[in-house]
Amino acid sequence: MALIVHKYGGTSMGSTERIRNVARRVAKWHRAGHQMVVVPSAMSGETNRLLGLAKELAPSTTGSAYGRELDMLAATGEQASSALLAIALQAEGLQAVSYAGWQVPIKTNSAFTKARIESIDDVRVRADLDAGRVVIVTGFQGIDPDGHITTLGRGGSDTSAVAVAAALKAAECLIYTDVDGVYTTDPRVVPEARRLLRVSFEEMLEMASMGSKVLQIRSVEFAGKYKVPLRVLSSFTPWDIDLTEEAVSGTLITFEDEEDMERAVVSGIAFNRDEAKIAVLGVPDTPGIAYQILGTVAEANIEVDVIIQNVSKGGLTDFSFTVHRNDYQKAMDLLKDQVLPKLGAADVVGDARICKVSIVGIGMRSHVGVASRMFKCLSDEGINIQMISTSEIKTSVVIDEKYMELAVRALHREFDLDQTTDTIAG
Ligand code: ADP
Ligand code: ASP
Ligand code: MG
C-alpha cells in the first residue's frame, strides 16, 4: 500500500461525465489498497470565464486590492470541481472529503495571482487518509498570512499537487492530463512530435521554464527540491485499464544522472508566446545602469528574462530585456515614469509581438556547434533572430511571433526529433 497523489487538469475535469470517469479511476486505485489524495483543476474554461468577467468590469485595473479579489474569484473554480469530484466518489461508494486550500491549510505568501507555497499542514489530510477516506485538495490556491485566499499562477494546480505530494511524502505524484505524456514539443503545433518515455528533471525544468505548459515550472522545481517521483500521463485512457499498466504509462521525470546513457543532443523544443520585449535606448553607459533599470522592475514583482546590453557608442548604450506579456504595460509605464527621467535615457520602446523558441537537451553539454546549427536552420527559413540567450543545456532565441510555428517545425526536423526511434531522453 502506498500514498499516491493524482492531479487532474481542466479538460480531464471538463464535464460531469469526465468527473465520473476520474472518480472511477481514483476508486480503482483506492480499491487496490492505495491511500489516495486527488488535486483537481477547475473545469476547463472556468478560470478563463471567471477572469473574463472581472476584466469586463475593470478592463485596466491593477494593484493588490484588485489582485486579492481576482484570487477570491478564481479560487471558486477549483472549489466547485473538488466538491463535484467528492460527490462523484461518494456515488461510487467511497468515503471522500474535499478541502479548499485554506482548510488544509496550504500557506502561501501574499503575491496575489502568483503566490508561492510556503508550507502545507498534513495533519488533517493524514487523519482522513487513516480513516480510509479519499482526500481531495483544491489545486491552484492557498491562504496568505493574513487569511486572504491566494492563487498560484496559471497552471498552478500542478504545483499544488507536487507540493502536497512532497508534504505527505507520497510514493508518487501522477499528473493526468489531455496528452499521454511529455512530447518532444507541443503535439498541437507539431503533429510529428513524439512522446518521451523518460525525461530528466533538468530538461523538464528548462522545457517548463521556456514555455512547455504541460507542467507549471514551479511544480518541477518542487519535484526537484523534494525528490518527488513525478509522472505525466493521459486521463483519457479507459478508467478500468489494468492498474499496473497505467502506473508505468506516460512520461517519467527522472532524477538519476545517467551520464553514460546515449542521448539525443536535443531532447525537446519549447516555445513561449507570452513574452514582450522592452528596450531602453540611449542610456549613459555608467556603472549601475542595469541595477537602476532592472531593480525598479524587480521591485514591482515583474520577472525579467532574456537581457542584452549593447556595446556602447559615444558613452551611450541600449539595454533590452523581455518580460511576461501580462506585465508589459506595467513595466513600460514604470520605465517611462520613473527610470527614464532619472537615467536621462533617450526613449523606451517595446514590442509585444515576439515569441521565444528554445532547444533543450542535456546532450548539449557534450556537443559543440548545437547553437550554430539552430541559427543556420532559422536563417535557412529566413527567420531573423532578435535576441539570444543560452545556458548549459538550452539555447533560446527571440523572434517575431508570426514565425513561431515555422521555427518550431523546422527545428524539430533539424534535430531529427520526429525520427529518432529512441524515445528516452535524459
Ligand atoms: P491540464 O489542463 O491537464 O493542466 P494543460 O493544457 O495545462 O493541461 O497542459 C497540457 C497541454 O500542454 C497539452 O495539451 C499540450 O498542448 C501542451 N504542451 C506543450 N508542450 C508540450 C510538450 N512538450 N509535451 C506535451 N504537451 C505539451
Ligand atoms: N485553473 C487554473 C488555470 O486554469 C489552474 C490550473 O488549471 O492548473 O490556470
Ligand atoms: Mg496545466
Coordinates of C-alpha atoms and ligand atoms in Angstrom, one line a residue:
M1 CA 0.0 0.0 0.0
A2 CA 1.3 3.4 -0.9
L3 CA 0.2 7.0 -0.6
I4 CA -0.4 8.3 -4.1
V5 CA -1.3 11.8 -5.3
H6 CA -3.3 12.2 -8.6
K7 CA -3.7 15.6 -10.3
Y8 CA -6.4 16.0 -13.0
G9 CA -6.3 19.1 -15.3
G10 CA -9.2 21.2 -16.5
T11 CA -10.0 19.1 -19.6
S12 CA -9.9 15.9 -17.6
M13 CA -12.5 17.5 -15.2
G14 CA -14.4 19.2 -18.1
S15 CA -17.9 17.7 -17.7
T16 CA -19.8 15.6 -15.2
E17 CA -19.2 12.5 -17.4
R18 CA -15.4 13.2 -17.2
I19 CA -15.6 13.8 -13.5
R20 CA -17.3 10.4 -13.1
N21 CA -14.5 8.8 -15.1
V22 CA -11.9 10.4 -12.8
A23 CA -13.9 9.1 -9.8
R24 CA -13.9 5.6 -11.2
R25 CA -10.2 5.7 -11.9
V26 CA -9.4 7.0 -8.4
A27 CA -11.8 4.4 -6.9
K28 CA -9.8 1.7 -8.8
W29 CA -6.5 2.9 -7.2
H30 CA -8.2 3.1 -3.8
R31 CA -9.6 -0.4 -4.0
A32 CA -6.1 -1.7 -5.0
G33 CA -5.1 -0.6 -1.5
H34 CA -3.6 2.8 -2.0
Q35 CA -4.2 5.9 0.1
M36 CA -5.4 8.5 -2.4
V37 CA -5.1 12.3 -2.4
V38 CA -6.5 14.0 -5.5
V39 CA -5.8 17.5 -6.7
P40 CA -8.2 18.7 -9.4
S41 CA -8.1 21.9 -11.6
A42 CA -11.2 23.9 -12.3
M43 CA -13.4 22.5 -15.1
S44 CA -11.9 23.6 -18.4
G45 CA -12.6 27.1 -19.4
E46 CA -13.9 28.1 -15.9
T47 CA -10.8 30.1 -14.8
N48 CA -10.8 32.0 -18.1
R49 CA -14.5 32.6 -17.7
L50 CA -14.2 34.0 -14.2
L51 CA -11.2 36.2 -15.0
G52 CA -13.0 37.4 -18.1
L53 CA -15.9 38.6 -16.0
A54 CA -13.5 40.6 -13.9
K55 CA -12.0 42.1 -17.0
E56 CA -15.4 43.2 -18.3
L57 CA -16.0 45.1 -15.1
A58 CA -12.5 46.6 -14.8
P59 CA -10.5 46.4 -18.0
S60 CA -7.3 48.0 -16.9
T61 CA -7.3 47.8 -13.1
T62 CA -4.1 46.6 -11.4
G63 CA -2.9 46.6 -7.8
S64 CA -3.1 44.5 -4.7
A65 CA -6.8 45.2 -3.8
Y66 CA -7.8 44.0 -7.3
G67 CA -5.4 41.0 -7.2
R68 CA -7.0 39.9 -3.9
E69 CA -10.4 39.9 -5.5
L70 CA -9.2 38.1 -8.6
D71 CA -7.9 35.3 -6.3
M72 CA -11.1 35.2 -4.3
L73 CA -12.9 34.8 -7.6
A74 CA -10.6 32.4 -9.5
A75 CA -10.3 30.0 -6.5
T76 CA -14.0 29.2 -6.7
G77 CA -13.4 27.2 -9.9
E78 CA -11.3 24.6 -8.1
Q79 CA -13.6 24.6 -5.1
A80 CA -16.5 23.6 -7.3
S81 CA -14.6 20.9 -9.2
S82 CA -13.2 19.4 -5.9
A83 CA -16.7 19.2 -4.4
L84 CA -18.1 17.6 -7.5
L85 CA -15.3 15.0 -7.5
A86 CA -16.0 14.2 -3.8
I87 CA -19.7 13.8 -4.7
A88 CA -18.8 11.5 -7.6
L89 CA -16.6 9.4 -5.4
Q90 CA -19.3 9.1 -2.8
A91 CA -21.7 8.0 -5.5
E92 CA -19.1 5.2 -6.3
G93 CA -19.5 4.1 -2.7
L94 CA -16.3 5.6 -1.3
Q95 CA -15.8 7.8 1.6
A96 CA -14.4 11.1 0.2
V97 CA -13.9 14.6 1.5
S98 CA -12.8 17.8 -0.3
Y99 CA -10.8 20.7 1.2
A100 CA -10.2 24.2 -0.1
G101 CA -6.6 25.4 0.2
W102 CA -7.3 27.4 3.3
Q103 CA -8.9 24.4 5.1
V104 CA -5.8 22.2 4.7
P105 CA -4.2 24.8 5.1
I106 CA -1.8 25.4 2.2
K107 CA 0.1 28.5 3.3
T108 CA 1.4 30.9 0.7
N109 CA 3.0 34.3 0.6
S110 CA 0.8 37.3 -0.3
A111 CA 1.7 37.8 -4.0
F112 CA -1.9 37.7 -5.3
T113 CA -2.4 35.8 -8.6
K114 CA 1.2 34.4 -8.5
A115 CA 1.6 33.3 -4.8
R116 CA 4.2 30.8 -3.7
I117 CA 3.5 27.9 -1.4
E118 CA 5.4 28.3 1.9
S119 CA 4.1 25.3 3.9
I120 CA 1.5 22.6 4.0
D121 CA 0.0 21.2 7.1
D122 CA -0.5 17.5 6.7
V123 CA -2.4 16.7 9.9
R124 CA -6.0 16.9 8.7
V125 CA -5.3 15.1 5.4
R126 CA -3.5 12.3 7.2
A127 CA -6.3 11.8 9.7
D128 CA -8.8 11.4 6.8
L129 CA -6.5 9.0 4.9
D130 CA -6.0 6.9 8.1
A131 CA -9.8 6.8 8.4
G132 CA -10.0 5.3 4.9
R133 CA -11.2 8.4 3.1
V134 CA -10.1 9.7 -0.3
V135 CA -9.0 13.3 0.2
I136 CA -9.5 15.9 -2.5
V137 CA -7.4 19.1 -2.2
T138 CA -8.2 22.0 -4.4
G139 CA -5.5 22.9 -6.9
F140 CA -4.2 26.4 -7.6
Q141 CA -4.9 28.0 -4.3
G142 CA -3.8 28.7 -0.7
I143 CA -4.1 31.2 2.1
D144 CA -1.7 34.0 3.0
P145 CA -0.5 35.0 6.5
D146 CA -3.4 37.5 6.8
G147 CA -6.1 34.9 5.9
H148 CA -6.6 36.1 2.3
I149 CA -7.2 33.4 -0.4
T150 CA -4.4 33.4 -2.9
T151 CA -3.8 31.6 -6.3
L152 CA -0.6 30.2 -7.6
G153 CA -0.5 31.5 -11.2
R154 CA -1.9 29.9 -14.3
G155 CA -1.4 26.2 -14.4
G156 CA -0.8 26.2 -10.7
S157 CA -2.6 23.0 -9.9
D158 CA 0.4 21.1 -11.0
T159 CA 2.4 22.9 -8.3
S160 CA -0.3 22.2 -5.7
A161 CA -0.2 18.5 -6.5
V162 CA 3.6 18.2 -6.3
A163 CA 3.7 20.3 -3.1
V164 CA 1.0 18.1 -1.5
A165 CA 2.9 15.0 -2.5
A166 CA 6.1 16.4 -1.0
A167 CA 4.4 17.4 2.3
L168 CA 2.8 13.9 2.6
K169 CA 6.0 12.1 1.4
A170 CA 3.9 10.4 -1.2
A171 CA 5.3 7.5 -3.2
E172 CA 4.4 9.1 -6.5
C173 CA 2.6 12.1 -8.0
L174 CA 0.8 11.3 -11.2
I175 CA -0.2 14.3 -13.4
Y176 CA -3.2 13.2 -15.5
T177 CA -3.8 15.4 -18.5
D178 CA -5.1 15.6 -22.0
V179 CA -1.9 14.3 -23.7
D180 CA -0.4 10.9 -22.8
G181 CA 3.0 12.4 -21.6
V182 CA 5.7 14.9 -22.3
Y183 CA 6.5 15.2 -26.0
T184 CA 9.5 16.4 -27.9
T185 CA 7.4 19.6 -28.5
D186 CA 3.8 20.6 -28.2
P187 CA 2.0 18.0 -30.3
R188 CA -0.7 20.6 -31.1
V189 CA 1.9 22.5 -33.1
V190 CA 4.0 19.7 -34.5
P191 CA 1.8 16.6 -35.1
E192 CA 5.1 14.5 -35.7
A193 CA 6.2 15.2 -32.1
R194 CA 7.0 12.0 -30.1
R195 CA 6.3 11.1 -26.5
L196 CA 9.4 10.8 -24.3
L197 CA 9.3 7.7 -22.1
R198 CA 11.6 9.5 -19.7
V199 CA 12.9 13.0 -19.4
S200 CA 15.5 14.2 -16.9
F201 CA 14.4 16.6 -14.2
E202 CA 16.9 19.2 -15.6
E203 CA 15.5 19.1 -19.1
M204 CA 11.9 19.2 -17.8
L205 CA 12.8 22.2 -15.7
E206 CA 14.2 24.0 -18.8
M207 CA 11.3 23.0 -21.0
A208 CA 8.8 24.2 -18.4
S209 CA 10.6 27.4 -17.9
M210 CA 10.9 28.0 -21.6
G211 CA 7.2 27.7 -22.1
S212 CA 6.1 24.0 -22.3
K213 CA 2.9 24.3 -20.4
V214 CA 2.4 20.6 -19.8
L215 CA 3.8 21.2 -16.3
Q216 CA 4.0 24.5 -14.4
I217 CA 7.6 25.4 -13.8
R218 CA 7.2 25.6 -10.0
S219 CA 5.8 22.1 -9.9
V220 CA 9.1 20.8 -11.5
E221 CA 11.1 22.9 -9.1
F222 CA 9.2 21.4 -6.1
A223 CA 9.7 17.9 -7.5
G224 CA 13.4 18.5 -7.8
K225 CA 13.8 20.1 -4.3
Y226 CA 11.9 17.3 -2.5
K227 CA 12.7 14.5 -5.0
V228 CA 9.0 13.7 -5.6
P229 CA 8.6 10.9 -8.2
L230 CA 6.6 12.5 -11.0
R231 CA 4.8 11.1 -14.0
V232 CA 2.7 12.8 -16.7
L233 CA 0.1 10.5 -18.2
S234 CA -3.3 10.5 -20.0
S235 CA -6.7 10.8 -18.3
F236 CA -8.3 9.7 -21.5
T237 CA -7.4 6.0 -21.3
P238 CA -10.4 3.9 -20.3
W239 CA -10.7 4.2 -16.5
D240 CA -10.7 0.4 -16.0
I241 CA -7.4 -0.4 -17.8
D242 CA -5.0 -2.6 -15.8
L243 CA -3.6 -0.5 -12.9
T244 CA 0.0 -1.9 -13.3
E245 CA -0.1 -0.9 -17.0
E246 CA -1.4 2.5 -16.2
A247 CA 1.2 3.0 -13.4
V248 CA 4.1 2.8 -16.0
S249 CA 2.5 4.7 -18.8
G250 CA 3.2 8.3 -19.9
T251 CA 6.4 10.1 -19.2
L252 CA 8.5 9.7 -16.0
I253 CA 10.6 12.6 -14.8
T254 CA 13.9 11.1 -13.7
F255 CA 16.4 12.4 -11.2
E256 CA 19.3 9.9 -11.7
D257 CA 22.3 11.2 -13.5
E258 CA 22.7 8.7 -16.2
E259 CA 25.9 10.1 -17.6
D260 CA 26.8 7.1 -19.7
M261 CA 23.4 6.9 -21.4
E262 CA 23.3 7.5 -25.1
R263 CA 21.2 10.6 -25.6
A264 CA 19.8 12.8 -28.4
V265 CA 21.7 16.1 -28.4
V266 CA 18.4 18.0 -28.3
S267 CA 15.5 16.3 -26.4
G268 CA 12.8 18.9 -26.9
I269 CA 11.7 22.2 -28.2
A270 CA 9.8 24.7 -26.1
F271 CA 8.2 28.0 -27.1
N272 CA 6.5 30.9 -25.4
R273 CA 4.2 33.4 -26.9
D274 CA 3.6 35.2 -23.7
E275 CA 6.6 37.5 -23.7
A276 CA 7.2 41.0 -24.8
K277 CA 10.4 42.9 -25.5
I278 CA 11.4 46.2 -24.0
A279 CA 14.4 48.4 -24.9
V280 CA 15.7 51.4 -23.1
L281 CA 17.6 53.4 -25.7
G282 CA 20.4 55.9 -25.3
V283 CA 21.3 55.1 -21.7
P284 CA 24.5 56.7 -20.4
D285 CA 26.9 53.7 -20.1
T286 CA 27.9 54.1 -16.4
P287 CA 28.2 51.6 -13.5
G288 CA 24.8 50.8 -12.0
I289 CA 22.5 51.2 -15.0
A290 CA 21.5 47.5 -15.1
Y291 CA 20.6 47.8 -11.5
Q292 CA 18.7 51.0 -11.9
I293 CA 16.6 49.6 -14.7
L294 CA 16.0 46.1 -13.6
G295 CA 16.0 46.9 -9.9
T296 CA 12.9 49.1 -10.4
V297 CA 11.3 46.4 -12.5
A298 CA 12.0 43.7 -9.9
E299 CA 10.7 45.8 -7.0
A300 CA 7.3 45.8 -8.9
N301 CA 7.4 42.0 -8.7
I302 CA 7.9 41.7 -12.5
E303 CA 10.2 38.9 -13.7
V304 CA 12.7 39.6 -16.4
D305 CA 14.0 37.0 -18.8
V306 CA 16.4 37.5 -21.7
I307 CA 18.7 40.5 -21.1
I308 CA 21.0 42.3 -23.6
Q309 CA 23.2 45.3 -23.1
N310 CA 24.7 46.6 -26.3
V311 CA 28.3 47.7 -26.7
S312 CA 28.3 51.4 -26.0
K313 CA 28.8 54.1 -28.7
G314 CA 29.8 57.6 -27.7
G315 CA 29.2 56.8 -24.0
L316 CA 25.6 55.7 -24.7
T317 CA 24.2 52.2 -24.9
D318 CA 20.9 50.4 -25.4
F319 CA 19.5 48.0 -22.8
S320 CA 16.9 45.4 -23.8
F321 CA 15.1 42.6 -21.9
T322 CA 11.9 40.5 -22.1
V323 CA 9.0 40.3 -19.6
H324 CA 5.8 38.4 -19.4
R325 CA 3.1 39.9 -21.7
N326 CA 0.8 40.5 -18.7
D327 CA 3.5 42.7 -17.1
Y328 CA 4.4 44.5 -20.3
Q329 CA 2.3 47.7 -19.9
K330 CA 3.1 47.9 -16.2
A331 CA 6.9 47.6 -17.0
M332 CA 6.6 50.2 -19.8
D333 CA 4.8 52.7 -17.6
L334 CA 7.3 52.2 -14.8
L335 CA 10.3 52.8 -17.0
K336 CA 8.7 55.8 -18.7
D337 CA 7.6 57.4 -15.4
Q338 CA 10.4 56.5 -13.1
V339 CA 13.5 55.3 -14.8
L340 CA 13.7 57.4 -18.0
P341 CA 13.8 60.8 -16.2
K342 CA 16.3 59.5 -13.6
L343 CA 18.7 57.9 -16.1
G344 CA 18.4 60.6 -18.7
A345 CA 17.8 57.9 -21.3
A346 CA 16.5 58.8 -24.7
D347 CA 13.5 56.6 -25.0
V348 CA 11.8 53.4 -24.0
V349 CA 10.3 51.2 -26.8
G350 CA 8.5 47.9 -26.7
D351 CA 7.3 45.1 -28.9
A352 CA 4.6 42.6 -27.7
R353 CA 4.6 40.7 -31.0
I354 CA 7.6 38.5 -30.2
C355 CA 8.0 34.9 -29.1
K356 CA 10.8 32.8 -27.7
V357 CA 11.8 29.4 -29.1
S358 CA 14.2 27.2 -27.2
I359 CA 16.0 24.0 -27.9
V360 CA 16.7 21.9 -24.7
G361 CA 18.9 18.9 -24.2
I362 CA 21.4 17.5 -21.7
G363 CA 23.4 16.3 -24.7
M364 CA 24.2 19.9 -25.5
R365 CA 26.8 19.8 -22.6
S366 CA 29.0 17.4 -24.5
H367 CA 28.4 18.6 -28.1
V368 CA 29.7 21.7 -29.7
G369 CA 28.0 23.5 -32.6
V370 CA 24.5 22.8 -31.5
A371 CA 23.6 26.5 -31.2
S372 CA 25.1 27.4 -34.6
R373 CA 23.1 24.5 -36.1
M374 CA 20.0 26.2 -34.7
F375 CA 20.9 29.6 -36.0
K376 CA 21.6 28.2 -39.5
C377 CA 18.3 26.3 -39.6
L378 CA 16.5 29.6 -38.7
S379 CA 18.4 31.6 -41.2
D380 CA 17.6 29.0 -44.0
E381 CA 14.0 29.7 -43.2
G382 CA 14.6 33.4 -43.5
I383 CA 13.8 34.0 -39.8
N384 CA 15.5 36.9 -38.1
I385 CA 16.8 36.4 -34.6
Q386 CA 16.3 39.4 -32.3
M387 CA 17.9 38.2 -29.1
I388 CA 19.7 35.1 -28.0
S389 CA 20.2 33.5 -24.6
T390 CA 22.0 30.3 -23.6
S391 CA 22.5 28.1 -20.6
E392 CA 24.4 24.8 -20.3
I393 CA 21.5 22.7 -21.7
K394 CA 19.4 25.2 -23.7
T395 CA 19.6 27.9 -26.4
S396 CA 16.7 30.3 -26.8
V397 CA 16.0 32.9 -29.4
V398 CA 13.6 35.7 -29.5
I399 CA 11.9 36.1 -32.9
D400 CA 8.8 37.7 -34.5
E401 CA 5.8 35.8 -33.2
K402 CA 4.5 35.2 -36.8
Y403 CA 7.3 32.8 -37.4
M404 CA 6.9 30.8 -34.3
E405 CA 5.3 27.7 -35.7
L406 CA 7.6 27.7 -38.7
A407 CA 10.6 27.9 -36.4
V408 CA 9.4 25.1 -34.1
R409 CA 8.7 22.8 -37.0
A410 CA 12.0 23.5 -38.8
L411 CA 14.0 22.9 -35.6
H412 CA 12.1 19.8 -34.8
R413 CA 13.1 18.4 -38.2
E414 CA 16.7 19.8 -38.0
F415 CA 17.4 17.9 -34.7
D416 CA 15.7 14.7 -36.0
L417 CA 13.1 14.7 -33.2
D418 CA 10.4 13.3 -35.4
Q419 CA 12.7 10.4 -36.5
T420 CA 14.7 9.1 -33.5
T421 CA 13.4 5.7 -32.6
D422 CA 14.7 6.0 -29.1
T423 CA 12.1 7.9 -27.1
I424 CA 14.2 8.1 -23.9
A425 CA 15.7 11.5 -23.1
G426 CA 17.8 12.3 -20.1
Ligands
ADP1 P1 -4.1 20.5 -17.9 O1 -5.4 21.2 -18.0 O2 -4.2 19.0 -17.8 O3 -3.2 21.0 -16.8 P2 -2.5 21.8 -19.9 O4 -3.3 22.4 -21.0 O5 -2.1 22.8 -18.8 O6 -3.4 20.6 -19.3 O7 -1.2 21.1 -20.4 C1 -1.3 20.1 -21.4 C2 -1.0 20.7 -22.7 O8 0.3 21.1 -22.8 C3 -1.2 19.7 -23.9 O9 -2.5 19.6 -24.4 C4 -0.2 20.3 -24.9 O10 -0.9 21.0 -25.9 C5 0.7 21.3 -24.1 N1 2.1 21.0 -24.3 C6 3.0 22.0 -24.5 N2 4.3 21.4 -24.6 C7 4.1 20.1 -24.5 C8 5.0 19.0 -24.5 N3 6.3 19.2 -24.7 N4 4.5 17.8 -24.3 C9 3.2 17.6 -24.1 N5 2.3 18.6 -24.1 C10 2.7 19.8 -24.3
ASP2 N1 -7.4 26.5 -13.1 C1 -6.1 27.1 -13.1 C2 -5.8 27.6 -14.5 O1 -6.6 27.5 -15.4 C3 -5.1 26.3 -12.6 C4 -4.8 25.0 -13.4 O2 -5.5 24.6 -14.2 O3 -3.7 24.4 -13.1 O4 -4.7 28.2 -14.7
MG3 MG -1.9 22.7 -16.8

